[in-house]
């Protein structure tokens, strides 16, 4: 029932846009803007536009909705009529009158399913009877009759000649023009105006009309008036379902080259039928699209599970479907989905339940099934099968002794037979009639070939609310079958194979809001020229021997992924909170951001408004175990979820353009994040996780410009925030006050990191501009250590290379890389390239293993050294300046991700290196 009601709503909204072209039906029209008082009370649909000529342009757009529906005979006819109206209103004088004028167009049921439109436009004093006659003539009309009746000027006009003559009726009265092809409808409009009634005063219409945008194209549906229109092509039972779906609906229409979006509200009768079913359903974020396979035909999700009560049978032989449902119910969450997924050459229905405790649910199910089958004299092999995922791990499939468990859990007890097999994947329990459908879903999920990674679905999903109470999605191919199932046989026969070929997918979301139901409809277009090959799907090229690149000894090139432009930041390793898999986040020089799977597939790409600066962070913004990506640019803080969508009110514009990059602190490890960044105004700002300035932070102002990220350390229960400019180093507490006051200014080298030195003194360690190693103790005492004379452009970092608990020193100056022990003794010196070296970048690749990355910008080569300064096998390697090391494919091997000027991201399996 939920699915059928949603489909009817989708069909109504889609039809509404199409019939917008019928507002002046057949060959002609002159209309312009408001008011509602002349709209007769039997209208089943009303369209309101602030710019009628622009609406006509969008309707007749070759890439628009009407063209994509033109495979349907009625849509083709309406498109032709709209084009004719566009042509007769194309004269300069007529166009000037219509431009920027609000027009209300109502649609009324005619004979045998036809539509009779009526248009009303406000004119003020600008249109006199003489000017209206002139405008009608300019539009190509012949005025056949003009009469004054009770202060109203009526016109009967004709367009065309011979068999193509079309008669139209106009009225000019009290500052409005009324136009319609029906003389009876014109009289009804005038009577309605004289009586002072307003269709918006009908039950449920006023709330949706008041909530609509004033400067947008709006659509309104009056459900009680639909039967007269739907009767000729929808069976009576389905008409009842439509009319009880809601009382009224209204929303704003937005169109782009990619699709159409309608957002608005429904008013309902509070009877629990139709859209009213979600009135008490708490909205939540859905995650099932991260499980469903690419090519999913359709699905419906409701954020409410059935409320089950009762006692379960104690005797295993007496256990029924109701007993199993009762046992599983305590572990079932509020996200319940019914989906049609591809299976072989056809499709299969799958029921999916989000679980609050998947492990316990599976233990309970297996135990009770074992007992039940034993009571039947059958062993485990009679009800257990297995299916392998993408990594070869086995999943158990359970055969139910009877149908109906999923139906009872979902509250749809009338269905059965499609839940004979069950399994668990990610945080969901799945049911289907076919074990093959479940096995295929497990495999595709493991490969990340999921719906959220389908480019067409992603484009539609991005326009939908992040939280909903009820969600419906259908691919364009399935939409034809769904609509046909609600029509009479004669009407369904008119829908040809290619009738909806221009529609890639349709999504509908319903959520209770302000005593109404908020509805969002998204229609995604498919470009007929679009070929979904490698570039469209974002699949990586698997490279056996390196293809265009030579794989050096000790390195194995696993795959490469093509970006739109060269990389602009280091690859970042992101953890998929659903699967635990490692994914890669990166930005290119066109400011596109990408998420790439461990197998090299581009999961999604999205543009952001600026270049990322500095580090990227993975946080749990909602504190619910789901990860997001946090980063900053010059002007904004950005927070992106795993699907590529902005979170809440992000992006957040900062109080001052940033002079450094973002630092993120979680003082108490409770996910109450603090976002610290310095401004061009020399102030250090701290924002909370929502992007609001933190109360209690005393805005600290530095003497110079801070370019390095602010650091945070906790030592013996005390917090230290460290900032440095070109004049001094500042050690602050959590409120922004000086915590460590040293006696003399300390100038940190611009390329030096600040770390904790380790050991008993817990000093802050960094290099001065002349290369001197400075240790700033937390009591304000300063000690210095010489490593020889260095240039002011040197760079330095500090880490424990030999495992003694203290920080060793790594310095790049000119063309040399030098490593010193914590006592100042030199461990190694290397000359890896030109005088334009960048780094060092430090990587921990094992409990006693460290790697040091150095990039030669002039030679475009990456050098990788072990902890003792020896070069790692396979290096130097041709590379771009952006790279990273982490575990990607599995937990036993390390990957080196590098970029290059050819816009590819390369993944090398990193071999063992020297100590």
mmCIF file of C-alpha atoms in Angstrom, residues 260-607:
data_model
loop_
_atom_site.group_PDB
_atom_site.id
_atom_site.type_symbol
_atom_site.label_atom_id
_atom_site.label_comp_id
_atom_site.label_asym_id
_atom_site.label_seq_id
_atom_site.Cartn_x
_atom_site.Cartn_y
_atom_site.Cartn_z
ATOM 1 C CA UNK A 260 13.218 18.620 -12.364
ATOM 2 C CA UNK A 261 12.619 19.142 -8.661
ATOM 3 C CA UNK A 262 9.365 19.906 -6.820
ATOM 4 C CA UNK A 263 9.349 20.700 -3.109
ATOM 5 C CA UNK A 264 6.234 21.522 -1.146
ATOM 6 C CA UNK A 265 3.605 20.199 1.227
ATOM 7 C CA UNK A 266 0.636 17.855 1.417
ATOM 8 C CA UNK A 267 -2.370 18.285 3.669
ATOM 9 C CA UNK A 268 -4.049 15.088 4.795
ATOM 10 C CA UNK A 269 -7.268 13.966 6.427
ATOM 11 C CA UNK A 270 -5.619 12.513 9.578
ATOM 12 C CA UNK A 271 -7.227 9.126 8.877
ATOM 13 C CA UNK A 272 -3.964 7.225 8.523
ATOM 14 C CA UNK A 273 -4.484 6.583 4.811
ATOM 15 C CA UNK A 274 -2.356 7.705 1.900
ATOM 16 C CA UNK A 275 0.374 10.193 2.747
ATOM 17 C CA UNK A 276 -1.100 10.554 6.229
ATOM 18 C CA UNK A 277 0.606 7.251 7.100
ATOM 19 C CA UNK A 278 3.878 9.129 7.737
ATOM 20 C CA UNK A 279 2.412 11.787 10.033
ATOM 21 C CA UNK A 280 3.791 10.058 13.141
ATOM 22 C CA UNK A 281 6.915 8.578 11.534
ATOM 23 C CA UNK A 282 10.098 10.216 12.830
ATOM 24 C CA UNK A 283 12.375 11.206 9.934
ATOM 25 C CA UNK A 284 15.850 9.691 9.803
ATOM 26 C CA UNK A 285 18.740 9.268 7.412
ATOM 27 C CA UNK A 286 18.489 6.240 5.156
ATOM 28 C CA UNK A 287 21.506 4.065 4.429
ATOM 29 C CA UNK A 288 19.993 1.315 2.303
ATOM 30 C CA UNK A 289 21.220 2.909 -0.927
ATOM 31 C CA UNK A 290 24.744 2.054 0.269
ATOM 32 C CA UNK A 291 23.730 -1.618 0.257
ATOM 33 C CA UNK A 292 21.399 -1.979 -2.733
ATOM 34 C CA UNK A 293 23.215 -2.861 -5.969
ATOM 35 C CA UNK A 294 23.710 -0.550 -8.913
ATOM 36 C CA UNK A 295 20.831 -0.983 -11.310
ATOM 37 C CA UNK A 296 18.282 -1.381 -8.496
ATOM 38 C CA UNK A 297 14.925 -1.117 -10.234
ATOM 39 C CA UNK A 298 12.947 0.485 -7.418
ATOM 40 C CA UNK A 299 12.678 0.607 -3.664
ATOM 41 C CA UNK A 300 10.473 1.998 -0.917
ATOM 42 C CA UNK A 301 11.728 2.778 2.582
ATOM 43 C CA UNK A 302 9.678 3.705 5.624
ATOM 44 C CA UNK A 303 11.340 4.764 8.881
ATOM 45 C CA UNK A 304 9.009 2.743 11.077
ATOM 46 C CA UNK A 305 8.859 -0.939 11.875
ATOM 47 C CA UNK A 306 5.843 -2.910 12.957
ATOM 48 C CA UNK A 307 5.072 -2.937 16.664
ATOM 49 C CA UNK A 308 4.955 -6.598 17.633
ATOM 50 C CA UNK A 309 3.777 -7.945 20.966
ATOM 51 C CA UNK A 310 3.081 -11.399 22.280
ATOM 52 C CA UNK A 311 4.631 -14.565 23.636
ATOM 53 C CA UNK A 312 6.673 -16.949 21.508
ATOM 54 C CA UNK A 313 6.077 -20.690 21.437
ATOM 55 C CA UNK A 314 8.290 -22.594 23.878
ATOM 56 C CA UNK A 315 8.057 -25.825 21.891
ATOM 57 C CA UNK A 316 10.408 -25.745 18.877
ATOM 58 C CA UNK A 317 8.015 -27.846 16.816
ATOM 59 C CA UNK A 318 5.283 -25.226 17.282
ATOM 60 C CA UNK A 319 7.339 -22.212 16.206
ATOM 61 C CA UNK A 320 5.603 -20.180 13.473
ATOM 62 C CA UNK A 321 6.474 -17.192 11.318
ATOM 63 C CA UNK A 322 4.962 -14.952 13.991
ATOM 64 C CA UNK A 323 7.260 -16.459 16.614
ATOM 65 C CA UNK A 324 10.378 -15.855 14.525
ATOM 66 C CA UNK A 325 9.261 -12.279 13.839
ATOM 67 C CA UNK A 326 8.734 -11.678 17.561
ATOM 68 C CA UNK A 327 12.218 -13.054 18.308
ATOM 69 C CA UNK A 328 13.863 -10.802 15.719
ATOM 70 C CA UNK A 329 11.827 -7.692 16.503
ATOM 71 C CA UNK A 330 13.961 -6.470 19.469
ATOM 72 C CA UNK A 331 16.986 -6.261 17.155
ATOM 73 C CA UNK A 332 15.177 -4.549 14.264
ATOM 74 C CA UNK A 333 15.670 -0.826 13.684
ATOM 75 C CA UNK A 334 13.297 1.696 12.177
ATOM 76 C CA UNK A 335 14.475 1.514 8.546
ATOM 77 C CA UNK A 336 12.377 -0.974 6.550
ATOM 78 C CA UNK A 337 12.824 -1.312 2.784
ATOM 79 C CA UNK A 338 11.166 -3.254 -0.001
ATOM 80 C CA UNK A 339 13.246 -3.284 -3.177
ATOM 81 C CA UNK A 340 13.188 -4.756 -6.658
ATOM 82 C CA UNK A 341 16.741 -5.722 -7.618
ATOM 83 C CA UNK A 342 18.143 -7.213 -10.823
ATOM 84 C CA UNK A 343 18.476 -11.008 -10.769
ATOM 85 C CA UNK A 344 19.580 -12.869 -13.879
ATOM 86 C CA UNK A 345 17.452 -11.661 -16.769
ATOM 87 C CA UNK A 346 14.646 -10.575 -14.491
ATOM 88 C CA UNK A 347 14.207 -9.082 -11.039
ATOM 89 C CA UNK A 348 13.521 -10.210 -7.482
ATOM 90 C CA UNK A 349 11.871 -8.578 -4.505
ATOM 91 C CA UNK A 350 14.089 -8.108 -1.451
ATOM 92 C CA UNK A 351 12.945 -7.059 2.024
ATOM 93 C CA UNK A 352 15.624 -5.232 4.021
ATOM 94 C CA UNK A 353 15.644 -4.328 7.714
ATOM 95 C CA UNK A 354 18.279 -2.224 9.442
ATOM 96 C CA UNK A 355 19.338 -4.025 12.610
ATOM 97 C CA UNK A 356 20.336 -2.454 15.916
ATOM 98 C CA UNK A 357 22.337 -5.574 16.858
ATOM 99 C CA UNK A 358 23.015 -7.703 13.817
ATOM 100 C CA UNK A 359 25.198 -10.251 15.625
ATOM 101 C CA UNK A 360 22.613 -11.007 18.314
ATOM 102 C CA UNK A 361 19.837 -11.202 15.715
ATOM 103 C CA UNK A 362 21.777 -13.766 13.667
ATOM 104 C CA UNK A 363 22.564 -15.833 16.768
ATOM 105 C CA UNK A 364 18.890 -15.900 17.766
ATOM 106 C CA UNK A 365 17.740 -16.789 14.258
ATOM 107 C CA UNK A 366 20.247 -19.597 13.807
ATOM 108 C CA UNK A 367 19.478 -21.095 17.205
ATOM 109 C CA UNK A 368 15.707 -21.144 16.671
ATOM 110 C CA UNK A 369 15.998 -22.418 13.092
ATOM 111 C CA UNK A 370 18.270 -25.242 14.264
ATOM 112 C CA UNK A 371 15.722 -26.214 16.924
ATOM 113 C CA UNK A 372 12.830 -26.002 14.475
ATOM 114 C CA UNK A 373 14.476 -28.106 11.783
ATOM 115 C CA UNK A 374 15.642 -30.690 14.305
ATOM 116 C CA UNK A 375 12.048 -31.006 15.465
ATOM 117 C CA UNK A 376 11.223 -31.687 11.811
ATOM 118 C CA UNK A 377 13.926 -34.349 11.647
ATOM 119 C CA UNK A 378 16.240 -32.241 9.453
ATOM 120 C CA UNK A 379 19.865 -31.244 9.943
ATOM 121 C CA UNK A 380 21.570 -27.910 9.444
ATOM 122 C CA UNK A 381 22.489 -28.675 5.840
ATOM 123 C CA UNK A 382 18.798 -28.534 4.945
ATOM 124 C CA UNK A 383 18.452 -24.858 5.869
ATOM 125 C CA UNK A 384 21.931 -23.318 5.590
ATOM 126 C CA UNK A 385 23.734 -22.260 2.423
ATOM 127 C CA UNK A 386 26.619 -19.896 1.815
ATOM 128 C CA UNK A 387 27.631 -17.115 -0.542
ATOM 129 C CA UNK A 388 31.029 -15.474 -0.961
ATOM 130 C CA UNK A 389 31.595 -11.725 -0.916
ATOM 131 C CA UNK A 390 34.071 -9.789 -3.054
ATOM 132 C CA UNK A 391 36.958 -10.707 -0.710
ATOM 133 C CA UNK A 392 36.107 -14.402 -0.641
ATOM 134 C CA UNK A 393 34.595 -14.333 2.848
ATOM 135 C CA UNK A 394 31.528 -16.511 3.254
ATOM 136 C CA UNK A 395 28.092 -15.283 4.288
ATOM 137 C CA UNK A 396 25.461 -17.674 5.629
ATOM 138 C CA UNK A 397 22.077 -17.864 3.911
ATOM 139 C CA UNK A 398 19.193 -19.268 5.970
ATOM 140 C CA UNK A 399 16.172 -21.019 4.507
ATOM 141 C CA UNK A 400 12.985 -20.342 6.435
ATOM 142 C CA UNK A 401 10.656 -23.277 7.198
ATOM 143 C CA UNK A 402 7.693 -21.093 6.227
ATOM 144 C CA UNK A 403 7.022 -17.743 4.524
ATOM 145 C CA UNK A 404 5.806 -14.585 6.221
ATOM 146 C CA UNK A 405 8.536 -13.545 8.662
ATOM 147 C CA UNK A 406 9.536 -10.432 6.706
ATOM 148 C CA UNK A 407 5.898 -9.571 6.016
ATOM 149 C CA UNK A 408 5.099 -9.637 9.725
ATOM 150 C CA UNK A 409 8.196 -7.619 10.640
ATOM 151 C CA UNK A 410 7.270 -4.958 8.094
ATOM 152 C CA UNK A 411 3.598 -4.896 9.048
ATOM 153 C CA UNK A 412 2.434 -6.012 5.583
ATOM 154 C CA UNK A 413 0.823 -9.271 6.560
ATOM 155 C CA UNK A 414 -1.001 -9.662 3.253
ATOM 156 C CA UNK A 415 2.232 -10.534 1.446
ATOM 157 C CA UNK A 416 4.245 -13.705 1.642
ATOM 158 C CA UNK A 417 6.409 -16.064 -0.348
ATOM 159 C CA UNK A 418 9.145 -13.526 -1.099
ATOM 160 C CA UNK A 419 10.919 -14.090 2.232
ATOM 161 C CA UNK A 420 11.912 -17.754 2.147
ATOM 162 C CA UNK A 421 15.643 -16.985 2.320
ATOM 163 C CA UNK A 422 17.400 -14.646 4.737
ATOM 164 C CA UNK A 423 20.919 -13.373 5.322
ATOM 165 C CA UNK A 424 22.833 -10.575 7.029
ATOM 166 C CA UNK A 425 25.033 -8.005 5.294
ATOM 167 C CA UNK A 426 26.590 -4.901 6.818
ATOM 168 C CA UNK A 427 24.063 -3.696 9.412
ATOM 169 C CA UNK A 428 21.021 -5.156 7.626
ATOM 170 C CA UNK A 429 18.946 -8.326 7.526
ATOM 171 C CA UNK A 430 17.727 -9.287 4.055
ATOM 172 C CA UNK A 431 14.911 -11.545 2.862
ATOM 173 C CA UNK A 432 14.099 -12.823 -0.622
ATOM 174 C CA UNK A 433 12.446 -15.719 -2.393
ATOM 175 C CA UNK A 434 15.716 -16.395 -4.206
ATOM 176 C CA UNK A 435 19.068 -17.264 -2.587
ATOM 177 C CA UNK A 436 20.731 -16.138 -5.841
ATOM 178 C CA UNK A 437 19.329 -12.617 -5.393
ATOM 179 C CA UNK A 438 20.833 -12.421 -1.894
ATOM 180 C CA UNK A 439 24.167 -13.873 -3.028
ATOM 181 C CA UNK A 440 24.381 -11.340 -5.855
ATOM 182 C CA UNK A 441 23.567 -8.495 -3.494
ATOM 183 C CA UNK A 442 26.340 -9.602 -1.117
ATOM 184 C CA UNK A 443 28.884 -9.738 -3.947
ATOM 185 C CA UNK A 444 27.945 -6.352 -5.376
ATOM 186 C CA UNK A 445 27.964 -4.760 -1.930
ATOM 187 C CA UNK A 446 31.475 -6.041 -1.290
ATOM 188 C CA UNK A 447 32.641 -4.595 -4.588
ATOM 189 C CA UNK A 448 31.032 -1.240 -3.766
ATOM 190 C CA UNK A 449 28.868 -1.602 -6.884
ATOM 191 C CA UNK A 450 26.044 -0.085 -4.895
ATOM 192 C CA UNK A 451 23.242 2.287 -5.744
ATOM 193 C CA UNK A 452 24.849 5.269 -4.051
ATOM 194 C CA UNK A 453 27.788 4.840 -6.434
ATOM 195 C CA UNK A 454 25.545 4.890 -9.510
ATOM 196 C CA UNK A 455 26.149 8.356 -11.071
ATOM 197 C CA UNK A 456 22.529 8.747 -12.194
ATOM 198 C CA UNK A 457 21.138 7.849 -8.779
ATOM 199 C CA UNK A 458 23.665 10.073 -7.003
ATOM 200 C CA UNK A 459 22.635 13.125 -8.992
ATOM 201 C CA UNK A 460 19.022 12.558 -7.989
ATOM 202 C CA UNK A 461 19.822 11.667 -4.375
ATOM 203 C CA UNK A 462 21.773 14.894 -3.871
ATOM 204 C CA UNK A 463 18.577 16.913 -4.415
ATOM 205 C CA UNK A 464 16.608 14.986 -1.775
ATOM 206 C CA UNK A 465 16.395 15.715 1.982
ATOM 207 C CA UNK A 466 19.044 14.075 4.152
ATOM 208 C CA UNK A 467 16.322 12.820 6.525
ATOM 209 C CA UNK A 468 12.920 11.459 5.524
ATOM 210 C CA UNK A 469 10.077 9.422 6.947
ATOM 211 C CA UNK A 470 9.211 7.672 3.684
ATOM 212 C CA UNK A 471 11.244 7.344 0.502
ATOM 213 C CA UNK A 472 10.393 5.990 -2.925
ATOM 214 C CA UNK A 473 12.775 5.535 -5.836
ATOM 215 C CA UNK A 474 12.193 4.117 -9.295
ATOM 216 C CA UNK A 475 14.456 3.847 -12.285
ATOM 217 C CA UNK A 476 13.086 5.194 -15.547
ATOM 218 C CA UNK A 477 12.674 1.688 -16.961
ATOM 219 C CA UNK A 478 10.554 0.530 -14.025
ATOM 220 C CA UNK A 479 8.476 3.721 -14.017
ATOM 221 C CA UNK A 480 6.767 2.627 -17.225
ATOM 222 C CA UNK A 481 5.706 -0.679 -15.661
ATOM 223 C CA UNK A 482 4.562 0.971 -12.449
ATOM 224 C CA UNK A 483 2.387 3.573 -14.170
ATOM 225 C CA UNK A 484 0.913 0.969 -16.529
ATOM 226 C CA UNK A 485 -0.164 -1.170 -13.587
ATOM 227 C CA UNK A 486 -2.507 1.601 -12.414
ATOM 228 C CA UNK A 487 -4.140 2.315 -15.760
ATOM 229 C CA UNK A 488 -6.889 0.599 -17.664
ATOM 230 C CA UNK A 489 -5.686 -1.815 -20.342
ATOM 231 C CA UNK A 490 -6.551 0.682 -23.064
ATOM 232 C CA UNK A 491 -4.630 3.513 -21.411
ATOM 233 C CA UNK A 492 -1.670 1.266 -20.604
ATOM 234 C CA UNK A 493 -1.439 0.193 -24.240
ATOM 235 C CA UNK A 494 -0.626 3.782 -25.208
ATOM 236 C CA UNK A 495 2.617 3.678 -23.220
ATOM 237 C CA UNK A 496 5.229 2.410 -25.650
ATOM 238 C CA UNK A 497 8.660 0.926 -25.001
ATOM 239 C CA UNK A 498 10.380 4.318 -25.367
ATOM 240 C CA UNK A 499 7.711 6.449 -23.721
ATOM 241 C CA UNK A 500 9.847 7.237 -20.661
ATOM 242 C CA UNK A 501 13.276 6.729 -22.195
ATOM 243 C CA UNK A 502 14.318 10.257 -21.275
ATOM 244 C CA UNK A 503 13.802 9.652 -17.526
ATOM 245 C CA UNK A 504 16.738 8.122 -15.634
ATOM 246 C CA UNK A 505 15.021 7.937 -12.255
ATOM 247 C CA UNK A 506 12.386 9.408 -9.953
ATOM 248 C CA UNK A 507 12.593 9.904 -6.202
ATOM 249 C CA UNK A 508 9.923 10.976 -3.731
ATOM 250 C CA UNK A 509 10.417 11.814 -0.057
ATOM 251 C CA UNK A 510 7.673 12.421 2.533
ATOM 252 C CA UNK A 511 8.282 13.870 6.001
ATOM 253 C CA UNK A 512 5.860 15.315 8.601
ATOM 254 C CA UNK A 513 6.372 19.058 9.132
ATOM 255 C CA UNK A 514 4.301 21.852 10.711
ATOM 256 C CA UNK A 515 1.106 19.809 10.746
ATOM 257 C CA UNK A 516 1.529 18.892 7.074
ATOM 258 C CA UNK A 517 3.633 16.457 5.073
ATOM 259 C CA UNK A 518 6.719 17.887 3.416
ATOM 260 C CA UNK A 519 7.158 16.328 -0.027
ATOM 261 C CA UNK A 520 10.202 16.438 -2.295
ATOM 262 C CA UNK A 521 10.026 15.009 -5.813
ATOM 263 C CA UNK A 522 13.147 14.686 -7.940
ATOM 264 C CA UNK A 523 13.113 13.612 -11.591
ATOM 265 C CA UNK A 524 16.524 12.899 -13.086
ATOM 266 C CA UNK A 525 16.862 13.177 -16.873
ATOM 267 C CA UNK A 526 18.872 10.777 -19.003
ATOM 268 C CA UNK A 527 20.780 12.167 -21.936
ATOM 269 C CA UNK A 528 20.035 9.897 -24.882
ATOM 270 C CA UNK A 529 23.602 10.443 -26.073
ATOM 271 C CA UNK A 530 25.067 9.430 -22.723
ATOM 272 C CA UNK A 531 27.012 6.214 -22.790
ATOM 273 C CA UNK A 532 27.646 4.660 -19.428
ATOM 274 C CA UNK A 533 31.071 3.239 -20.026
ATOM 275 C CA UNK A 534 34.236 3.424 -18.052
ATOM 276 C CA UNK A 535 34.399 7.192 -17.800
ATOM 277 C CA UNK A 536 30.791 7.515 -16.713
ATOM 278 C CA UNK A 537 30.906 4.796 -14.096
ATOM 279 C CA UNK A 538 34.247 5.924 -12.750
ATOM 280 C CA UNK A 539 35.817 2.476 -12.778
ATOM 281 C CA UNK A 540 39.566 2.239 -12.340
ATOM 282 C CA UNK A 541 41.930 0.778 -14.885
ATOM 283 C CA UNK A 542 43.489 -2.360 -13.457
ATOM 284 C CA UNK A 543 47.116 -2.373 -14.510
ATOM 285 C CA UNK A 544 49.043 -5.633 -14.631
ATOM 286 C CA UNK A 545 52.547 -4.396 -15.370
ATOM 287 C CA UNK A 546 52.271 -0.661 -15.204
ATOM 288 C CA UNK A 547 50.842 0.164 -18.652
ATOM 289 C CA UNK A 548 52.071 3.695 -19.307
ATOM 290 C CA UNK A 549 54.372 3.650 -16.255
ATOM 291 C CA UNK A 550 57.248 1.391 -15.418
ATOM 292 C CA UNK A 551 56.772 -0.387 -12.084
ATOM 293 C CA UNK A 552 60.111 -0.246 -10.289
ATOM 294 C CA UNK A 553 61.553 -3.185 -8.295
ATOM 295 C CA UNK A 554 59.822 -3.550 -4.942
ATOM 296 C CA UNK A 555 56.652 -1.872 -6.247
ATOM 297 C CA UNK A 556 53.553 -3.308 -7.883
ATOM 298 C CA UNK A 557 51.112 -0.998 -9.660
ATOM 299 C CA UNK A 558 47.602 -2.202 -8.704
ATOM 300 C CA UNK A 559 45.373 0.344 -10.433
ATOM 301 C CA UNK A 560 45.049 3.907 -11.587
ATOM 302 C CA UNK A 561 41.974 6.159 -11.476
ATOM 303 C CA UNK A 562 41.441 9.055 -13.879
ATOM 304 C CA UNK A 563 40.577 12.466 -12.413
ATOM 305 C CA UNK A 564 39.290 15.430 -14.391
ATOM 306 C CA UNK A 565 42.486 17.350 -13.690
ATOM 307 C CA UNK A 566 45.776 16.974 -11.866
ATOM 308 C CA UNK A 567 45.510 16.392 -8.118
ATOM 309 C CA UNK A 568 45.660 19.461 -5.878
ATOM 310 C CA UNK A 569 45.994 17.828 -2.429
ATOM 311 C CA UNK A 570 47.480 14.708 -0.885
ATOM 312 C CA UNK A 571 45.227 11.635 -1.043
ATOM 313 C CA UNK A 572 43.396 11.104 2.257
ATOM 314 C CA UNK A 573 42.422 7.709 3.663
ATOM 315 C CA UNK A 574 38.766 7.580 4.713
ATOM 316 C CA UNK A 575 37.073 4.717 6.565
ATOM 317 C CA UNK A 576 33.713 3.546 5.232
ATOM 318 C CA UNK A 577 31.632 3.310 8.411
ATOM 319 C CA UNK A 578 29.366 0.653 6.880
ATOM 320 C CA UNK A 579 32.006 -1.826 5.739
ATOM 321 C CA UNK A 580 35.206 -0.754 7.474
ATOM 322 C CA UNK A 581 36.862 -0.556 4.047
ATOM 323 C CA UNK A 582 39.433 2.118 3.267
ATOM 324 C CA UNK A 583 38.434 4.688 0.650
ATOM 325 C CA UNK A 584 40.438 7.558 -0.813
ATOM 326 C CA UNK A 585 39.413 11.208 -0.806
ATOM 327 C CA UNK A 586 41.147 13.707 -3.089
ATOM 328 C CA UNK A 587 40.640 17.055 -4.837
ATOM 329 C CA UNK A 588 41.783 18.038 -8.330
ATOM 330 C CA UNK A 589 42.896 21.419 -9.659
ATOM 331 C CA UNK A 590 39.360 22.136 -10.939
ATOM 332 C CA UNK A 591 38.211 21.965 -7.286
ATOM 333 C CA UNK A 592 36.331 18.704 -7.837
ATOM 334 C CA UNK A 593 36.414 16.370 -4.847
ATOM 335 C CA UNK A 594 36.316 12.584 -5.252
ATOM 336 C CA UNK A 595 35.767 9.499 -3.139
ATOM 337 C CA UNK A 596 37.471 6.429 -4.603
ATOM 338 C CA UNK A 597 37.029 2.838 -3.479
ATOM 339 C CA UNK A 598 39.847 0.510 -2.439
ATOM 340 C CA UNK A 599 39.598 -1.081 -5.891
ATOM 341 C CA UNK A 600 40.089 2.279 -7.600
ATOM 342 C CA UNK A 601 36.500 2.965 -8.605
ATOM 343 C CA UNK A 602 35.376 6.603 -8.422
ATOM 344 C CA UNK A 603 32.370 6.379 -6.110
ATOM 345 C CA UNK A 604 31.400 10.004 -6.595
ATOM 346 C CA UNK A 605 32.668 13.369 -7.757
ATOM 347 C CA UNK A 606 31.377 16.760 -6.610
ATOM 348 C CA UNK A 607 32.522 20.369 -7.060
#
